[in-house]
Short mmCIF file of C-alpha atoms in Angstrom, two decimals:
data_model
loop_
_atom_site.label_atom_id
_atom_site.label_comp_id
_atom_site.label_asym_id
_atom_site.label_seq_id
_atom_site.Cartn_x
_atom_site.Cartn_y
_atom_site.Cartn_z
CA UNK A 15 112.63 -98.53 -9.58
CA UNK A 16 115.97 -100.09 -8.97
CA UNK A 17 115.82 -99.34 -5.22
CA UNK A 18 112.31 -100.87 -4.99
CA UNK A 19 113.28 -103.98 -6.87
CA UNK A 20 116.59 -104.74 -5.27
CA UNK A 21 116.21 -103.31 -1.75
CA UNK A 22 112.66 -102.61 -0.53
CA UNK A 23 110.95 -105.82 -1.61
CA UNK A 24 113.69 -108.16 -0.37
CA UNK A 25 113.68 -106.33 2.97
CA UNK A 26 109.93 -106.69 3.25
CA UNK A 27 110.18 -110.39 2.47
CA UNK A 28 112.85 -110.83 5.17
CA UNK A 29 110.73 -108.95 7.70
CA UNK A 30 107.70 -111.14 6.95
CA UNK A 31 109.73 -114.32 7.24
CA UNK A 32 111.22 -113.14 10.55
CA UNK A 33 107.81 -112.16 11.92
CA UNK A 34 106.35 -115.52 10.96
CA UNK A 35 109.26 -117.30 12.61
CA UNK A 36 108.80 -115.30 15.82
CA UNK A 37 105.11 -116.13 15.81
CA UNK A 38 105.86 -119.86 15.58
CA UNK A 39 108.46 -119.63 18.31
CA UNK A 40 106.03 -117.77 20.59
CA UNK A 41 103.21 -120.24 19.95
CA UNK A 42 105.55 -123.16 20.50
CA UNK A 43 106.91 -121.75 23.73
CA UNK A 44 103.37 -121.10 25.01
CA UNK A 45 102.31 -124.65 24.14
CA UNK A 46 105.25 -126.21 25.96
CA UNK A 47 104.86 -123.98 28.98
CA UNK A 48 101.21 -124.99 29.59
CA UNK A 49 101.11 -128.49 31.11
CA UNK A 50 97.84 -130.34 31.59
CA UNK A 51 97.44 -131.51 35.18
CA UNK A 52 96.10 -135.02 35.93
CA UNK A 53 92.44 -135.18 36.88
CA UNK A 54 90.03 -137.83 38.20
CA UNK A 55 86.45 -137.92 36.96
CA UNK A 56 83.82 -140.15 38.61
CA UNK A 57 80.69 -141.21 36.74
CA UNK A 58 78.91 -140.78 40.11
CA UNK A 59 79.99 -139.05 43.29
CA UNK A 60 77.23 -140.77 45.32
CA UNK A 61 76.11 -144.33 44.68
CA UNK A 62 74.65 -147.39 46.35
CA UNK A 63 77.21 -150.04 47.19
CA UNK A 64 75.88 -152.41 44.50
CA UNK A 65 76.06 -149.80 41.70
CA UNK A 66 78.92 -149.58 39.22
CA UNK A 67 81.09 -146.47 39.17
CA UNK A 68 83.51 -145.59 36.38
CA UNK A 69 86.74 -143.81 37.34
CA UNK A 70 88.40 -141.88 34.49
CA UNK A 71 91.90 -140.41 34.79
CA UNK A 72 93.24 -137.92 32.21
CA UNK A 73 96.07 -135.41 31.83
CA UNK A 74 98.86 -138.01 31.91
CA UNK A 75 101.73 -138.65 29.52
CA UNK A 76 101.36 -141.40 26.96
CA UNK A 77 102.39 -144.71 28.58
CA UNK A 78 102.76 -143.16 32.02
CA UNK A 79 102.57 -145.69 34.86
CA UNK A 80 100.42 -144.73 37.83
CA UNK A 81 98.79 -146.29 40.89
CA UNK A 82 95.14 -145.61 41.63
CA UNK A 83 94.55 -145.84 45.38
CA UNK A 84 91.35 -146.19 47.42
CA UNK A 85 91.26 -145.60 51.18
CA UNK A 86 88.52 -145.78 53.83
CA UNK A 87 88.71 -144.92 57.53
CA UNK A 88 85.65 -145.96 59.51
CA UNK A 89 86.09 -145.68 63.25
CA UNK A 90 88.71 -148.20 64.28
CA UNK A 91 88.63 -149.81 60.84
CA UNK A 92 90.92 -148.85 57.97
CA UNK A 93 90.74 -150.40 54.52
CA UNK A 94 92.56 -149.83 51.28
CA UNK A 95 93.08 -151.04 47.72
CA UNK A 96 95.18 -150.09 44.72
CA UNK A 97 95.41 -150.79 41.00
CA UNK A 98 98.33 -150.35 38.58
CA UNK A 99 97.37 -148.63 35.33
CA UNK A 100 99.15 -147.34 32.22
CA UNK A 101 97.90 -144.26 30.35
CA UNK A 102 96.90 -144.75 26.70
CA UNK A 103 98.11 -142.70 23.71
CA UNK A 104 95.84 -139.85 24.81
CA UNK A 105 97.19 -139.82 28.36
CA UNK A 106 94.00 -141.34 29.75
CA UNK A 107 92.55 -144.53 31.21
CA UNK A 108 89.28 -145.56 32.82
CA UNK A 109 88.38 -148.49 35.03
CA UNK A 110 85.64 -149.73 32.70
CA UNK A 111 87.94 -150.21 29.67
CA UNK A 112 91.50 -150.57 30.94
CA UNK A 113 93.16 -153.39 32.85
CA UNK A 114 95.02 -153.19 36.10
CA UNK A 115 98.50 -154.72 35.85
CA UNK A 116 98.83 -155.28 39.59
CA UNK A 117 98.04 -154.04 43.06
CA UNK A 118 95.21 -155.67 45.01
CA UNK A 119 93.61 -156.92 41.77
CA UNK A 120 94.53 -157.61 38.16
CA UNK A 121 92.75 -157.56 34.83
CA UNK A 122 89.71 -155.73 33.52
CA UNK A 123 87.76 -155.28 36.74
CA UNK A 124 85.56 -152.15 36.63
CA UNK A 125 84.86 -152.36 40.38
CA UNK A 126 88.17 -153.93 41.37
CA UNK A 127 89.19 -151.09 43.64
CA UNK A 128 85.98 -151.57 45.62
CA UNK A 129 85.80 -155.33 46.01
CA UNK A 130 89.56 -155.78 46.57
CA UNK A 131 89.70 -153.49 49.62
CA UNK A 132 91.34 -155.12 52.63
CA UNK A 133 92.45 -154.11 56.08
CA UNK A 134 95.67 -152.11 55.97
CA UNK A 135 99.00 -153.89 56.52
CA UNK A 136 99.62 -154.72 60.18
CA UNK A 137 95.96 -154.51 61.25
CA UNK A 138 93.73 -157.38 62.37
CA UNK A 139 91.42 -158.60 59.56
CA UNK A 140 88.01 -156.93 59.77
CA UNK A 141 84.70 -157.16 57.92
CA UNK A 142 83.91 -154.25 55.64
CA UNK A 143 80.37 -153.15 56.51
CA UNK A 144 78.93 -149.87 57.67
CA UNK A 145 77.23 -150.42 61.02
CA UNK A 146 75.32 -147.13 60.59
CA UNK A 147 73.69 -147.56 57.19
CA UNK A 148 71.97 -144.16 57.40
CA UNK A 149 75.39 -142.56 56.84
CA UNK A 150 77.58 -142.98 53.76
CA UNK A 151 81.01 -144.56 53.65
CA UNK A 152 83.48 -141.77 52.84
CA UNK A 153 86.04 -143.02 50.33
CA UNK A 154 89.18 -141.21 49.21
CA UNK A 155 90.51 -141.93 45.73
CA UNK A 156 94.01 -140.72 44.85
CA UNK A 157 96.53 -141.06 42.03
CA UNK A 158 100.24 -141.71 42.56
CA UNK A 159 103.21 -141.89 40.15
CA UNK A 160 104.65 -145.27 39.18
CA UNK A 161 103.39 -148.70 40.22
CA UNK A 162 103.45 -149.09 44.00
CA UNK A 163 102.61 -152.32 45.83
CA UNK A 164 99.81 -152.32 48.43
CA UNK A 165 102.16 -153.03 51.34
CA UNK A 166 104.49 -150.18 50.29
CA UNK A 167 101.84 -147.49 49.93
CA UNK A 168 101.51 -144.60 52.35
CA UNK A 169 98.07 -144.58 53.98
CA UNK A 170 98.30 -141.73 56.49
CA UNK A 171 99.73 -138.24 55.92
CA UNK A 172 103.13 -137.35 54.54
CA UNK A 173 102.38 -138.12 50.89
CA UNK A 174 101.36 -135.86 48.03
CA UNK A 175 99.28 -137.60 45.36
CA UNK A 176 99.14 -136.27 41.82
CA UNK A 177 95.43 -135.69 42.37
CA UNK A 178 92.71 -136.95 44.69
CA UNK A 179 88.92 -136.82 45.13
CA UNK A 180 86.22 -138.09 47.47
CA UNK A 181 83.37 -140.50 46.88
CA UNK A 182 80.32 -141.39 49.01
CA UNK A 183 79.06 -144.96 48.99
CA UNK A 184 75.65 -145.71 50.50
CA UNK A 185 73.91 -148.85 51.71
CA UNK A 186 70.50 -147.25 51.37
CA UNK A 187 68.46 -144.64 49.61
CA UNK A 188 68.25 -141.72 52.07
CA UNK A 189 64.45 -141.89 51.79
CA UNK A 190 64.30 -145.40 53.24
CA UNK A 191 62.59 -145.40 56.66
CA UNK A 192 64.43 -147.09 59.54
CA UNK A 193 62.20 -148.38 62.36
CA UNK A 194 63.80 -149.96 65.47
CA UNK A 195 61.72 -152.90 66.70
CA UNK A 196 61.33 -153.88 70.36
CA UNK A 197 57.79 -155.19 70.47
CA UNK A 198 56.11 -158.29 71.89
CA UNK A 199 59.48 -159.82 72.67
CA UNK A 200 60.71 -159.38 69.09
CA UNK A 201 63.85 -157.36 68.31
CA UNK A 202 65.42 -155.98 65.17
CA UNK A 203 65.12 -153.18 62.63
CA UNK A 204 62.52 -152.72 59.91
CA UNK A 205 63.55 -150.96 56.71
CA UNK A 206 60.69 -149.54 54.63
CA UNK A 207 61.03 -148.31 51.04
CA UNK A 208 60.10 -144.80 49.97
CA UNK A 209 56.34 -144.39 49.59
CA UNK A 210 53.19 -145.42 51.41
CA UNK A 211 53.00 -149.17 50.85
CA UNK A 212 51.93 -151.75 51.65
CA UNK A 213 55.18 -153.29 50.42
CA UNK A 214 56.34 -156.83 49.74
CA UNK A 215 58.35 -157.81 52.81
CA UNK A 216 61.12 -160.21 53.74
CA UNK A 217 62.62 -161.28 57.04
CA UNK A 218 66.43 -161.03 57.01
CA UNK A 219 68.43 -163.32 59.34
CA UNK A 220 72.21 -163.49 59.62
CA UNK A 221 74.42 -166.05 61.33
CA UNK A 222 75.60 -165.98 64.92
CA UNK A 223 77.20 -162.58 65.45
CA UNK A 224 77.18 -159.95 68.18
CA UNK A 225 75.99 -157.32 65.69
CA UNK A 226 73.10 -158.00 63.33
CA UNK A 227 74.16 -156.02 60.25
CA UNK A 228 71.48 -154.04 58.45
CA UNK A 229 73.28 -153.43 55.16
CA UNK A 230 71.42 -156.13 53.26
CA UNK A 231 68.01 -155.06 54.53
CA UNK A 232 68.70 -151.41 53.73
CA UNK A 233 69.72 -152.29 50.17
CA UNK A 234 66.60 -154.42 49.71
CA UNK A 235 64.45 -151.51 50.91
CA UNK A 236 66.24 -149.29 48.40
CA UNK A 237 64.99 -151.70 45.70
CA UNK A 238 61.37 -151.44 46.88
CA UNK A 239 61.31 -154.51 49.15
CA UNK A 240 60.66 -153.93 52.87
CA UNK A 241 63.06 -155.93 55.01
CA UNK A 242 63.02 -156.84 58.70
CA UNK A 243 66.56 -157.41 59.95
CA UNK A 244 65.98 -159.75 62.88
CA UNK A 245 68.13 -159.82 66.03
CA UNK A 246 67.93 -163.14 67.88
CA UNK A 247 71.08 -163.54 69.94
CA UNK A 248 73.37 -161.51 72.20
CA UNK A 249 71.15 -158.63 73.36
CA UNK A 250 68.58 -158.06 76.09
CA UNK A 251 65.56 -160.29 75.67
CA UNK A 252 67.24 -162.71 73.24
CA UNK A 253 69.27 -165.88 73.69
CA UNK A 254 72.87 -165.37 74.81
CA UNK A 255 74.09 -168.57 73.16
CA UNK A 256 72.78 -171.23 70.79
CA UNK A 257 71.84 -173.40 73.78
CA UNK A 258 69.16 -170.82 74.65
CA UNK A 259 67.65 -170.50 71.17
CA UNK A 260 63.85 -170.79 71.15
CA UNK A 261 62.69 -171.79 67.66
CA UNK A 262 59.26 -170.24 68.16
CA UNK A 263 60.97 -166.82 68.41
CA UNK A 264 61.46 -166.89 64.62
CA UNK A 265 57.80 -167.73 64.10
CA UNK A 266 56.73 -164.85 66.35
CA UNK A 267 59.02 -162.48 64.46
CA UNK A 268 57.57 -163.53 61.11
CA UNK A 269 54.03 -163.23 62.42
CA UNK A 270 54.84 -159.72 63.66
CA UNK A 271 56.10 -158.76 60.20
CA UNK A 272 53.04 -160.22 58.46
CA UNK A 273 50.74 -158.06 60.64
CA UNK A 274 52.60 -154.80 60.12
CA UNK A 275 50.38 -152.22 58.38
CA UNK A 276 53.11 -151.28 55.88
CA UNK A 277 53.61 -154.89 54.75
CA UNK A 278 51.55 -156.80 52.18
CA UNK A 279 50.63 -160.07 53.98
CA UNK A 280 50.28 -161.80 50.60
CA UNK A 281 53.85 -160.97 49.55
CA UNK A 282 56.17 -162.35 52.25
CA UNK A 283 59.62 -163.90 51.87
CA UNK A 284 62.90 -164.38 53.68
CA UNK A 285 66.66 -164.30 53.25
CA UNK A 286 69.23 -165.87 55.53
CA UNK A 287 72.96 -166.52 55.77
CA UNK A 288 74.70 -169.40 57.54
CA UNK A 289 72.71 -170.67 60.55
CA UNK A 290 70.32 -167.73 60.01
CA UNK A 291 69.09 -169.48 56.86
CA UNK A 292 68.60 -172.69 58.85
CA UNK A 293 66.46 -170.75 61.35
CA UNK A 294 64.50 -169.36 58.41
CA UNK A 295 63.71 -172.93 57.37
CA UNK A 296 61.65 -173.20 60.57
CA UNK A 297 59.41 -170.39 59.30
CA UNK A 298 59.11 -171.92 55.82
CA UNK A 299 58.33 -175.27 57.43
CA UNK A 300 55.58 -173.83 59.66
CA UNK A 301 54.19 -170.81 57.78
CA UNK A 302 52.62 -171.50 54.37
CA UNK A 303 52.21 -167.74 53.76
CA UNK A 304 55.98 -167.37 53.33
CA UNK A 305 56.15 -167.54 49.55
CA UNK A 306 59.88 -167.69 48.91
CA UNK A 307 63.23 -167.53 50.62
CA UNK A 308 66.93 -167.26 49.81
CA UNK A 309 69.40 -169.49 51.64
CA UNK A 310 73.10 -168.49 51.55
CA UNK A 311 75.74 -170.99 52.71
CA UNK A 312 73.36 -172.64 55.12
CA UNK A 313 73.82 -175.80 57.21
CA UNK A 314 71.05 -178.30 56.69
CA UNK A 315 69.66 -178.04 60.21
CA UNK A 316 69.01 -175.24 62.73
CA UNK A 317 71.06 -175.35 65.90
CA UNK A 318 69.52 -175.29 69.36
CA UNK A 319 68.19 -177.54 72.13
CA UNK A 320 65.68 -180.29 71.43
CA UNK A 321 62.21 -178.73 71.62
CA UNK A 322 58.62 -178.96 70.46
CA UNK A 323 57.64 -176.47 67.78
CA UNK A 324 53.90 -176.14 67.39
CA UNK A 325 53.30 -179.81 68.05
CA UNK A 326 56.33 -181.22 66.16
CA UNK A 327 59.63 -182.30 67.68
CA UNK A 328 62.93 -180.78 66.54
CA UNK A 329 65.89 -182.70 67.91
CA UNK A 330 69.31 -181.24 68.59
CA UNK A 331 71.73 -183.16 66.37
CA UNK A 332 74.65 -180.74 66.10
CA UNK A 333 76.68 -180.45 69.36
CA UNK A 334 78.23 -183.90 69.25
CA UNK A 335 79.86 -182.91 65.96
CA UNK A 336 81.54 -179.81 67.37
CA UNK A 337 84.86 -181.55 67.96
CA UNK A 338 85.16 -181.96 64.17
CA UNK A 339 86.87 -178.68 63.41
CA UNK A 340 90.31 -177.47 62.49
CA UNK A 341 92.47 -174.42 62.99
CA UNK A 342 94.13 -172.86 59.95
CA UNK A 343 96.54 -169.93 60.30
CA UNK A 344 95.14 -169.04 63.71
CA UNK A 345 91.47 -169.12 62.62
CA UNK A 346 88.82 -171.75 63.29
CA UNK A 347 87.20 -173.65 60.42
CA UNK A 348 83.97 -175.54 60.99
CA UNK A 349 83.80 -177.09 57.54
CA UNK A 350 84.89 -180.54 58.82
CA UNK A 351 81.92 -180.49 61.21
CA UNK A 352 79.59 -181.16 58.28
CA UNK A 353 80.07 -184.69 57.01
CA UNK A 354 77.85 -186.15 54.31
CA UNK A 355 78.01 -189.60 55.91
CA UNK A 356 76.35 -188.29 59.08
CA UNK A 357 73.07 -187.84 57.16
CA UNK A 358 71.92 -184.91 59.30
CA UNK A 359 68.23 -184.44 58.44
CA UNK A 360 66.85 -181.10 57.32
CA UNK A 361 63.43 -179.70 58.13
CA UNK A 362 60.87 -180.19 55.32
CA UNK A 363 61.06 -176.56 54.15
CA UNK A 364 59.56 -177.52 50.82
CA UNK A 365 56.26 -178.92 52.06
CA UNK A 366 54.11 -175.80 51.48
CA UNK A 367 55.43 -175.16 47.99
CA UNK A 368 57.58 -172.09 48.70
CA UNK A 369 60.12 -171.12 46.07
CA UNK A 370 63.66 -171.59 47.35
CA UNK A 371 66.94 -170.18 46.04
CA UNK A 372 69.97 -171.87 47.62
CA UNK A 373 73.36 -170.22 47.07
CA UNK A 374 76.62 -171.91 48.03
CA UNK A 375 80.28 -170.91 47.92
CA UNK A 376 82.49 -173.90 47.16
CA UNK A 377 85.40 -172.45 49.16
CA UNK A 378 83.19 -171.96 52.23
CA UNK A 379 85.36 -172.86 55.26
CA UNK A 380 82.42 -172.83 57.68
CA UNK A 381 79.78 -174.98 55.97
CA UNK A 382 80.45 -178.08 53.89
CA UNK A 383 78.71 -177.58 50.48
CA UNK A 384 78.43 -181.34 49.97
CA UNK A 385 75.98 -181.64 52.86
CA UNK A 386 73.49 -179.29 51.24
CA UNK A 387 73.76 -181.12 47.93
CA UNK A 388 73.19 -184.43 49.71
CA UNK A 389 70.09 -183.06 51.45
CA UNK A 390 68.37 -182.57 48.08
CA UNK A 391 67.96 -186.34 47.78
CA UNK A 392 65.12 -186.33 50.31
CA UNK A 393 63.06 -183.60 48.62
CA UNK A 394 59.87 -185.17 47.19
CA UNK A 395 59.80 -185.13 43.42
CA UNK A 396 56.73 -182.87 43.24
CA UNK A 397 58.66 -180.09 45.00
CA UNK A 398 61.99 -180.37 43.21
CA UNK A 399 61.13 -177.65 40.68
CA UNK A 400 60.62 -175.17 43.53
CA UNK A 401 64.22 -175.46 44.72
CA UNK A 402 67.01 -173.83 42.68
CA UNK A 403 70.63 -174.43 43.69
CA UNK A 404 73.54 -172.24 42.56
CA UNK A 405 77.15 -172.89 43.54
CA UNK A 406 80.18 -170.68 42.97
CA UNK A 407 83.73 -172.07 42.75
CA UNK A 408 86.18 -170.01 44.80
CA UNK A 409 83.47 -168.18 46.74
CA UNK A 410 83.67 -168.19 50.53
CA UNK A 411 81.15 -168.19 53.36
CA UNK A 412 80.29 -164.50 53.72
CA UNK A 413 78.58 -163.80 50.39
CA UNK A 414 77.42 -160.19 50.35
CA UNK A 415 75.72 -157.84 47.87
CA UNK A 416 77.79 -156.78 44.85
CA UNK A 417 81.12 -154.96 45.29
CA UNK A 418 81.49 -155.51 49.05
CA UNK A 419 85.04 -156.71 49.86
CA UNK A 420 85.68 -160.30 50.86
CA UNK A 421 86.04 -161.11 54.55
CA UNK A 422 88.19 -164.26 54.67
CA UNK A 423 88.44 -164.27 58.46
CA UNK A 424 87.58 -162.05 61.41
CA UNK A 425 87.01 -162.14 65.15
CA UNK A 426 83.62 -163.39 66.33
CA UNK A 427 82.62 -161.90 69.69
CA UNK A 428 80.01 -164.61 70.40
CA UNK A 429 82.47 -167.49 69.98
CA UNK A 430 85.40 -165.35 71.18
CA UNK A 431 87.73 -166.60 68.48
CA UNK A 432 89.03 -165.78 65.01
CA UNK A 433 86.75 -167.48 62.46
CA UNK A 434 87.86 -168.66 59.02
CA UNK A 435 85.30 -168.03 56.27
CA UNK A 436 87.28 -168.74 53.08
CA UNK A 437 86.98 -167.37 49.58
CA UNK A 438 89.31 -166.26 46.78
CA UNK A 439 89.00 -162.48 46.24
CA UNK A 440 88.30 -162.31 42.49
CA UNK A 441 86.12 -165.41 42.31
CA UNK A 442 84.24 -164.34 45.42
CA UNK A 443 83.63 -160.86 43.97
CA UNK A 444 82.37 -162.31 40.70
CA UNK A 445 80.04 -164.62 42.63
CA UNK A 446 78.56 -161.66 44.52
CA UNK A 447 78.15 -159.65 41.30
CA UNK A 448 76.26 -162.59 39.80
CA UNK A 449 74.08 -163.72 42.71
CA UNK A 450 72.95 -160.37 44.15
CA UNK A 451 70.98 -159.33 41.02
CA UNK A 452 69.57 -162.86 40.93
CA UNK A 453 68.35 -162.44 44.53
CA UNK A 454 66.62 -159.15 43.70
CA UNK A 455 65.02 -160.67 40.60
CA UNK A 456 63.96 -163.75 42.60
CA UNK A 457 62.11 -161.64 45.17
CA UNK A 458 60.49 -159.31 42.65
CA UNK A 459 59.23 -162.26 40.63
CA UNK A 460 57.94 -164.36 43.51
CA UNK A 461 56.54 -161.58 45.70
CA UNK A 462 54.19 -160.22 43.04
CA UNK A 463 50.45 -160.54 43.54
CA UNK A 464 49.20 -163.57 41.66
CA UNK A 465 52.65 -165.15 41.29
CA UNK A 466 51.93 -167.79 43.90
CA UNK A 467 49.11 -170.27 44.32
CA UNK A 468 47.13 -169.85 47.54
CA UNK A 469 46.52 -173.58 47.52
CA UNK A 470 48.70 -175.25 50.16
CA UNK A 471 50.31 -178.34 48.74
CA UNK A 472 51.04 -180.03 52.04
CA UNK A 473 52.79 -183.32 52.56
#
C-alpha cells in the first residue's frame, strides 16, 4: 500500500505528463514543418474579352506584399501589366475585393490587370488586338514577392515566380461562323452567331487602317448579332487612299448584307469608329431599312472626293483643313483639324428616323468632340429624340469593348506615321466598361421585330 501510494501512482502521473508533452511537441513540430504554398485560382480559365474574371491568391503570410503580373506574347507584340497587393489576415487576396497599391493601376479595379496592359519597356507602342480572332490570346499570370515596378520586372526567362498559371482570353465563341467575303466587288468578313438564323445583322466599319480588325464583329456575333466587318481601303479591289473612296461602295456592301440568307432584312444596323462612322452615315442617309447605328468618335463628315451619290451631291470639304494638325511627342494629332467655327456640314443621317447612339471620348486627340456637339444644332426637332449622345471625360479615340487595353498612340501604315489617339488609362477603361454593354443593349432593343416603325418619316 505504501509503495503504491508513494511510488507507483506518482510515477504513472509523471509518465502521463511526459507523454502528453511529447505529443504536443510532435504536433507542434509537424505543424511548423508543413508550409502552405501560394496558389492562384481563376474564376474562369477561358473567357470572352468582355467578361470579368476574378483572380484569387492564397497561401501567403498575413500582410505579405506581392506583385501580380500579367504577360502576353503575340507574334512581334509583347504586353504586360502588374498590380501590387497585400495579403489579408488569412494570407489571401482577390482582385474583386482588394485594392492594388501600385503597378500599372491603382485602387479597386477587378479587371485592372487586363485593361492596364501596355507594350513592354523599350518597345514601340502597339495596339492590343488579336488579328486572328478564331484563336485565343494566351495570357500568363504569375506572382512575385514584394512590390516591383513595371519597368523593373523581368519579362523573359531567368525569374522564378512564387506561382504561375495560364489563362485563355477569346474574342469570340468558338461556335461563331467566320465567312470571308469577296463578292460583287465587296470585301470583308461576315461573323454569324451559333444557330440557323436568320439573325439581326450590323455592318461594322473601322477608321482608316491597313488591317480591318474583326474583334468587335466577333464579339457581337458571340452575343447573337451577326456582324459584317467591312474592308474598304488598302487591299485589292478597294481604294488605296481616301482620294479614291467611292461612297456607293458602302451602299453596295450594306445591300449585300441585307440580301444574305442568314440575315433578317428587317433587323439591320451599323457600328462605326472614326471616319468609318462617317462612312456609315452615308448608308443611314440613303437606306431607310437601316434601323439603328452606333457612332464612336466620328467626324461630322465622310472624307473623299466630291461625287454624286444616288442623285445627291456630296462635296469634299476636308482636305483644305489638313494643315491644321500638331505633333506631340513624335505622334500626329488631328484634333486641331476639326474647328467648330468652320461649320462643316454633316449628312442628314436622321432623316429616315433611325435610332442613333453617338459615343465620344473627351480626350480624343484625333477628332474634336466640340464639332459633333455643334452638329446637333441642325437636327430637326422631330428627330432629336432618336439621337442619344454620350461623352466620357478622359476617354481617348480608340474606344473598344470592355477590358481591352488603351492604345494612346501607334504606327498607322496607311498614313505612314505615328498617330496620337489620346486617353487616360483608368478613365478610358471605365468608359469602355460602361459603353460596351450599352451598345449591346442598344442593338438588342432596336433590332427586335416590331421595335421600329416601317413608316419612313422623310424630310
